mmCIF file of C-alpha atoms in Angstrom:
data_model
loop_
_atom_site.group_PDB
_atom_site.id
_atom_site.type_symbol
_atom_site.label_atom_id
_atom_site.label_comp_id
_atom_site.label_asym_id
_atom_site.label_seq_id
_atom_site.Cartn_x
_atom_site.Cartn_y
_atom_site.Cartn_z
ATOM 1 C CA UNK A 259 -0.038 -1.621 3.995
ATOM 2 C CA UNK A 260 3.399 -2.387 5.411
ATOM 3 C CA UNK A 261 6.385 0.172 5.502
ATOM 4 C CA UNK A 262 9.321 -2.252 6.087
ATOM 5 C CA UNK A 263 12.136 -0.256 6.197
ATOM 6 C CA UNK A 264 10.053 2.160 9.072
ATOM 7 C CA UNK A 265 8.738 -1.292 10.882
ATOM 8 C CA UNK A 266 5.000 0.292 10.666
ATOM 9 C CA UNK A 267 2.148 -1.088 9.333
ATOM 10 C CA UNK A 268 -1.320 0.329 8.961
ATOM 11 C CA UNK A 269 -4.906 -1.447 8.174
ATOM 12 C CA UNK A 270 -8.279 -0.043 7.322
ATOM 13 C CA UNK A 271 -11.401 -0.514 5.795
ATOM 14 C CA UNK A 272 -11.833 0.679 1.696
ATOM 15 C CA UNK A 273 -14.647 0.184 -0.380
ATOM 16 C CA UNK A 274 -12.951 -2.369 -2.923
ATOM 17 C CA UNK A 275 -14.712 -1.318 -6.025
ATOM 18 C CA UNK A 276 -12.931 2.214 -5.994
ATOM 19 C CA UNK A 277 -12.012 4.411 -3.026
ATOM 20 C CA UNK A 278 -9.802 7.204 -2.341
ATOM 21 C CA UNK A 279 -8.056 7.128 1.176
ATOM 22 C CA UNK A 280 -5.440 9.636 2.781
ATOM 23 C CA UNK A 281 -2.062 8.620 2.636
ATOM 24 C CA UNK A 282 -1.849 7.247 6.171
ATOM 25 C CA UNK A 283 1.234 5.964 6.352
ATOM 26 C CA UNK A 284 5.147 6.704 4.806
ATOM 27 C CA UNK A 285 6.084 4.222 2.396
ATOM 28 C CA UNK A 286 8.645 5.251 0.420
ATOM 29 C CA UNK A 287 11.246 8.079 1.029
ATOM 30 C CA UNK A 288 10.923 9.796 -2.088
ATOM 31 C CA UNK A 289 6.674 10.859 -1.584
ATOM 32 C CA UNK A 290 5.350 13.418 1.083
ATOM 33 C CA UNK A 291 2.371 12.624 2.833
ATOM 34 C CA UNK A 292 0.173 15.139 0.881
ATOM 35 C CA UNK A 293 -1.073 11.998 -1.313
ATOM 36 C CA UNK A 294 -4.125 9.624 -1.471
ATOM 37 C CA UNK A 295 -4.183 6.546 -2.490
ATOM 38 C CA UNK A 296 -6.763 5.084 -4.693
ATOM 39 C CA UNK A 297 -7.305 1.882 -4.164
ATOM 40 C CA UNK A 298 -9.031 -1.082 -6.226
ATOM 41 C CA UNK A 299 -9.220 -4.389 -5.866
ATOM 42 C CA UNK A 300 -11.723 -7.463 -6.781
ATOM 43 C CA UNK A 301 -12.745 -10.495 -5.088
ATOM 44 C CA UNK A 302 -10.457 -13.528 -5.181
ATOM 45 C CA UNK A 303 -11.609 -16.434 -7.207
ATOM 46 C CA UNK A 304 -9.683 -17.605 -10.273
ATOM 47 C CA UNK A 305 -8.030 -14.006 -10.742
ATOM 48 C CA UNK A 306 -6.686 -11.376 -8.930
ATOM 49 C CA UNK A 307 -6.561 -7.671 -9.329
ATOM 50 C CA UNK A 308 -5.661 -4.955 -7.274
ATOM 51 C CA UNK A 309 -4.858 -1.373 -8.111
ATOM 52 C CA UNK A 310 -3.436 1.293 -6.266
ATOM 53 C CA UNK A 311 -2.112 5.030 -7.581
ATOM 54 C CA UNK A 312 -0.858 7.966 -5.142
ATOM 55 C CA UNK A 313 -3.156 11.090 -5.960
ATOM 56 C CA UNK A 314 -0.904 14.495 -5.113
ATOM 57 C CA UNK A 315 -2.628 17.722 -4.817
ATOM 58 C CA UNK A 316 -0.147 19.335 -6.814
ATOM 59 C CA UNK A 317 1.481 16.763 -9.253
ATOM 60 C CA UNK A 318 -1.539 14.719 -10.242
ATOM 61 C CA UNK A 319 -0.426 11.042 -10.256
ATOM 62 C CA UNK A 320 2.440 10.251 -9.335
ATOM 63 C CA UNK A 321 2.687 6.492 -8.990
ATOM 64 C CA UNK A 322 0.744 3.842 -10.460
ATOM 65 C CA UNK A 323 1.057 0.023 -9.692
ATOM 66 C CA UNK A 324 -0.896 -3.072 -10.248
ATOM 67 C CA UNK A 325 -1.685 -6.771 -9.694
ATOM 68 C CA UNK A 326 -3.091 -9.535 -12.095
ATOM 69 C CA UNK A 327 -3.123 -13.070 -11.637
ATOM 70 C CA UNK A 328 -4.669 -16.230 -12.102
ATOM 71 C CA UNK A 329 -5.199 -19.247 -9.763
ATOM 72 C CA UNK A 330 -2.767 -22.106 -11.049
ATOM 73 C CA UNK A 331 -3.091 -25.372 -9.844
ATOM 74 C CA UNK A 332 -0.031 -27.835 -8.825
ATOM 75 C CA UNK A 333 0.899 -30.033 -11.363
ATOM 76 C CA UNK A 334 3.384 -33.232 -12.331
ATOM 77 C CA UNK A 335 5.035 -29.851 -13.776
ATOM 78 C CA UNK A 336 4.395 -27.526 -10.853
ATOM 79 C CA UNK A 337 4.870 -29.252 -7.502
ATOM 80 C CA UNK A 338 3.734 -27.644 -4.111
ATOM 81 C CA UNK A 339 7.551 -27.719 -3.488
ATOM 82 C CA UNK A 340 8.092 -25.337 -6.216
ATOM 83 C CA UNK A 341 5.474 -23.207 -5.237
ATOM 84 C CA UNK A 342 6.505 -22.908 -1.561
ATOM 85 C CA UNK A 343 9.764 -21.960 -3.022
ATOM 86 C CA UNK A 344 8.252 -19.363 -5.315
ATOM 87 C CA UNK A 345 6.097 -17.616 -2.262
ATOM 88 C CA UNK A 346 9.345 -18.010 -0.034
ATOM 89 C CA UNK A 347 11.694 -15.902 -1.879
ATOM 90 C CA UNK A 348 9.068 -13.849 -3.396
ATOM 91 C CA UNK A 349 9.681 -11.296 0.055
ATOM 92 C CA UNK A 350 13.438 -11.235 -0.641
ATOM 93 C CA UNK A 351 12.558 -10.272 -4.869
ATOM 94 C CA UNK A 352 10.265 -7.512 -4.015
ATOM 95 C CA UNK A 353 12.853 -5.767 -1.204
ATOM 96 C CA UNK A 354 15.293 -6.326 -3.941
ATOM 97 C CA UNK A 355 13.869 -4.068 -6.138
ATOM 98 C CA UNK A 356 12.575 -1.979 -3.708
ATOM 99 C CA UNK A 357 15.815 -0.694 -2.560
ATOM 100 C CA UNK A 358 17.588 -1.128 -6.644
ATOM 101 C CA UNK A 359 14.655 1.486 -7.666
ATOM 102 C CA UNK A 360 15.228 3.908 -4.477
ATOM 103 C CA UNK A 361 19.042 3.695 -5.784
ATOM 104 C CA UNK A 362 18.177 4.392 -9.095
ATOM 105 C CA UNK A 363 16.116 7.461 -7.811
ATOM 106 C CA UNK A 364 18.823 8.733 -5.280
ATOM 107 C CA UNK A 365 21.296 8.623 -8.644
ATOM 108 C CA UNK A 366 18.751 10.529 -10.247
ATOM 109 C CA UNK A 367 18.784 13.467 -7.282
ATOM 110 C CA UNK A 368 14.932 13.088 -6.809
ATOM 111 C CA UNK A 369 14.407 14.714 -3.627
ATOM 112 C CA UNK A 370 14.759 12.595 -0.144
ATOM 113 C CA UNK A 371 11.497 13.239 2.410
ATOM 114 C CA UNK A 372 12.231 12.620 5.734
ATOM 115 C CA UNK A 373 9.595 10.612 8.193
ATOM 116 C CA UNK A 374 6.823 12.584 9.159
ATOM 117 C CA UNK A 375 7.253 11.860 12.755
ATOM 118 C CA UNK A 376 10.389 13.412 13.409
ATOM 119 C CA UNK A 377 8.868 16.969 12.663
ATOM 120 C CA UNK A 378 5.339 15.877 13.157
ATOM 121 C CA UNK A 379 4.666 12.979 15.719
ATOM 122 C CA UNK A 380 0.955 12.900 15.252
ATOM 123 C CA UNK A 381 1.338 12.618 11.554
ATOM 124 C CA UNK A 382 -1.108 9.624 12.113
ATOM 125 C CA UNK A 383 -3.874 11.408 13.584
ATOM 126 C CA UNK A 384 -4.104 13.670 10.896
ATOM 127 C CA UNK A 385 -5.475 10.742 8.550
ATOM 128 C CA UNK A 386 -8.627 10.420 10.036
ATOM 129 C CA UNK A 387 -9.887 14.354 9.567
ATOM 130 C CA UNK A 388 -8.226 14.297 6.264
ATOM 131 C CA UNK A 389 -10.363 11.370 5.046
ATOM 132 C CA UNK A 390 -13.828 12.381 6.829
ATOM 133 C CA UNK A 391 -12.963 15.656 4.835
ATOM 134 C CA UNK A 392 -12.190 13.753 1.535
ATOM 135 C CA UNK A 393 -15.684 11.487 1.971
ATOM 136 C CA UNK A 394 -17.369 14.972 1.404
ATOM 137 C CA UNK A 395 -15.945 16.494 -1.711
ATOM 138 C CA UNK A 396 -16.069 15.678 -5.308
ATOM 139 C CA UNK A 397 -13.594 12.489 -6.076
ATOM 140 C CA UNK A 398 -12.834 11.128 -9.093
ATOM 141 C CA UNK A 399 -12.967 13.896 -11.683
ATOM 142 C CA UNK A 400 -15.890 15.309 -9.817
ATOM 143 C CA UNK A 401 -18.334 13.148 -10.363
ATOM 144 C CA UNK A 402 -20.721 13.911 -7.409
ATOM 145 C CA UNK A 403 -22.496 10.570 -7.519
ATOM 146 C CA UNK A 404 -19.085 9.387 -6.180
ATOM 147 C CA UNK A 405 -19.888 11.752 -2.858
ATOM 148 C CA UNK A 406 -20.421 10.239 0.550
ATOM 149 C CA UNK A 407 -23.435 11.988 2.348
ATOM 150 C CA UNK A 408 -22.747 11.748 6.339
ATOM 151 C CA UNK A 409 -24.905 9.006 6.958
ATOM 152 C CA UNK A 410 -23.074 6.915 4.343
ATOM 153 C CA UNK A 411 -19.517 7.890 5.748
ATOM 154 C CA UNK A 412 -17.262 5.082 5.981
ATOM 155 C CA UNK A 413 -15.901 4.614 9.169
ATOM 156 C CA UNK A 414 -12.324 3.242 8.274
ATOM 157 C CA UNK A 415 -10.637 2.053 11.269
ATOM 158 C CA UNK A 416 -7.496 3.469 10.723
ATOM 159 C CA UNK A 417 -4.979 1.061 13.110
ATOM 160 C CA UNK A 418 -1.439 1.550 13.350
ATOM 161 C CA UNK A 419 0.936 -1.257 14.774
ATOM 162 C CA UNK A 420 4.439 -2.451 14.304
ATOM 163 C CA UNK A 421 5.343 -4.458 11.443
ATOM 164 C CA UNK A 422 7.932 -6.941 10.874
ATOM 165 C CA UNK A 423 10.499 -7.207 7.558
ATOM 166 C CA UNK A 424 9.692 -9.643 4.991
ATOM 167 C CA UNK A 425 12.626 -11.789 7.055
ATOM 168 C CA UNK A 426 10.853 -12.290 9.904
ATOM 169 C CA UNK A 427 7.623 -13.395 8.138
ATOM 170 C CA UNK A 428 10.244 -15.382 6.784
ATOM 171 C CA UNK A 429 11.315 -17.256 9.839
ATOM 172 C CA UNK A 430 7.466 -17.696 11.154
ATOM 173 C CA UNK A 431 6.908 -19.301 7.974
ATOM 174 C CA UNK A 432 9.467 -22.168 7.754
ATOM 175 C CA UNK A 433 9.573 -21.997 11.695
ATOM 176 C CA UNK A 434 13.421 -21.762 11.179
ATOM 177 C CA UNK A 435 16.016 -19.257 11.387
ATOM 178 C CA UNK A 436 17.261 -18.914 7.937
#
């Protein structure tokens, strides 16, 4: 997960067929950092799904998103020009409507959350007890099979680094300064 407005980004291990993981990282300025994130996601081949919701103790879900698509193949029609075209501004689209939603929100007065670490610097280092607490307890509408006995804990690797805009993958990609 990448946070490009904050220039953070955060990776870690999930079991892909359906996990629940602490929200590790601020991503958008309008959620605290009370939330989970339930992630799933299947392998690659000729589709692509992912899904990913934000699980809040007190609201419930409070954001949904997800990703389907199918492997196309380049064409007379579709040329690997067009594609590289596609992929290159596909960065600028989604920061686009990134920010044109958080307006839409602000006009809405939906309330602003500041970074965690300006009150809490070692916001990050609460992830890791907050997961190894969330392995043990009933996920998922309480379905106990879904429970993680200690010696099947996942051991997540939670690692935090800085992250670069969607402009600087930008210039690494074409190797030019746009």
């Amino acid at each position: 997960a990448s946070n490009t407005p904050w220039g953070e980004s955060v990776t870690f291990v999930f079991n892909p067929s359906c996990d629940l993981v602490p929200k590790s990282e601020y991503i958008s300025p309008f959620m605290d950092m009370h939330g989970s994130w339930r992630l799933k996601v299947k392998e690659p081949g000729e589709n692509l799904f992912a899904f990913i919701s934000v699980q809040h103790p007190q609201v419930g879900t409070m954001f949904r998103a997800s990703l389907t698509a199918n492997k196309v193949e380049t064409s007379s029609v579709i040329t690997s020009d067009d594609l590289e075209a596609f992929f290159w501004l596909m960065p600028h689209r989604v920061s686009i409507m990134a920010y044109w939603n958080a307006l839409k929100l602000v006009w809405k007065n939906v309330p602003f959350y500041e970074h965690p670490r300006k009150e809490n610097p070692s916001y990050r280092d609460e992830a890791i007890p907050r997961d190894e607490k969330m392995q043990f307890c009933p996920i998922f509408g309480g379905n106990k099979s879904n429970n993680l006995r200690r010696e099947e804990r996942i051991d997540r690797c939670f690692t935090w680094k800085d992250a670069k805009g969607p402009w600087s993958y930008l210039i690494a990609y074409t190797g030019k300064i746009l």
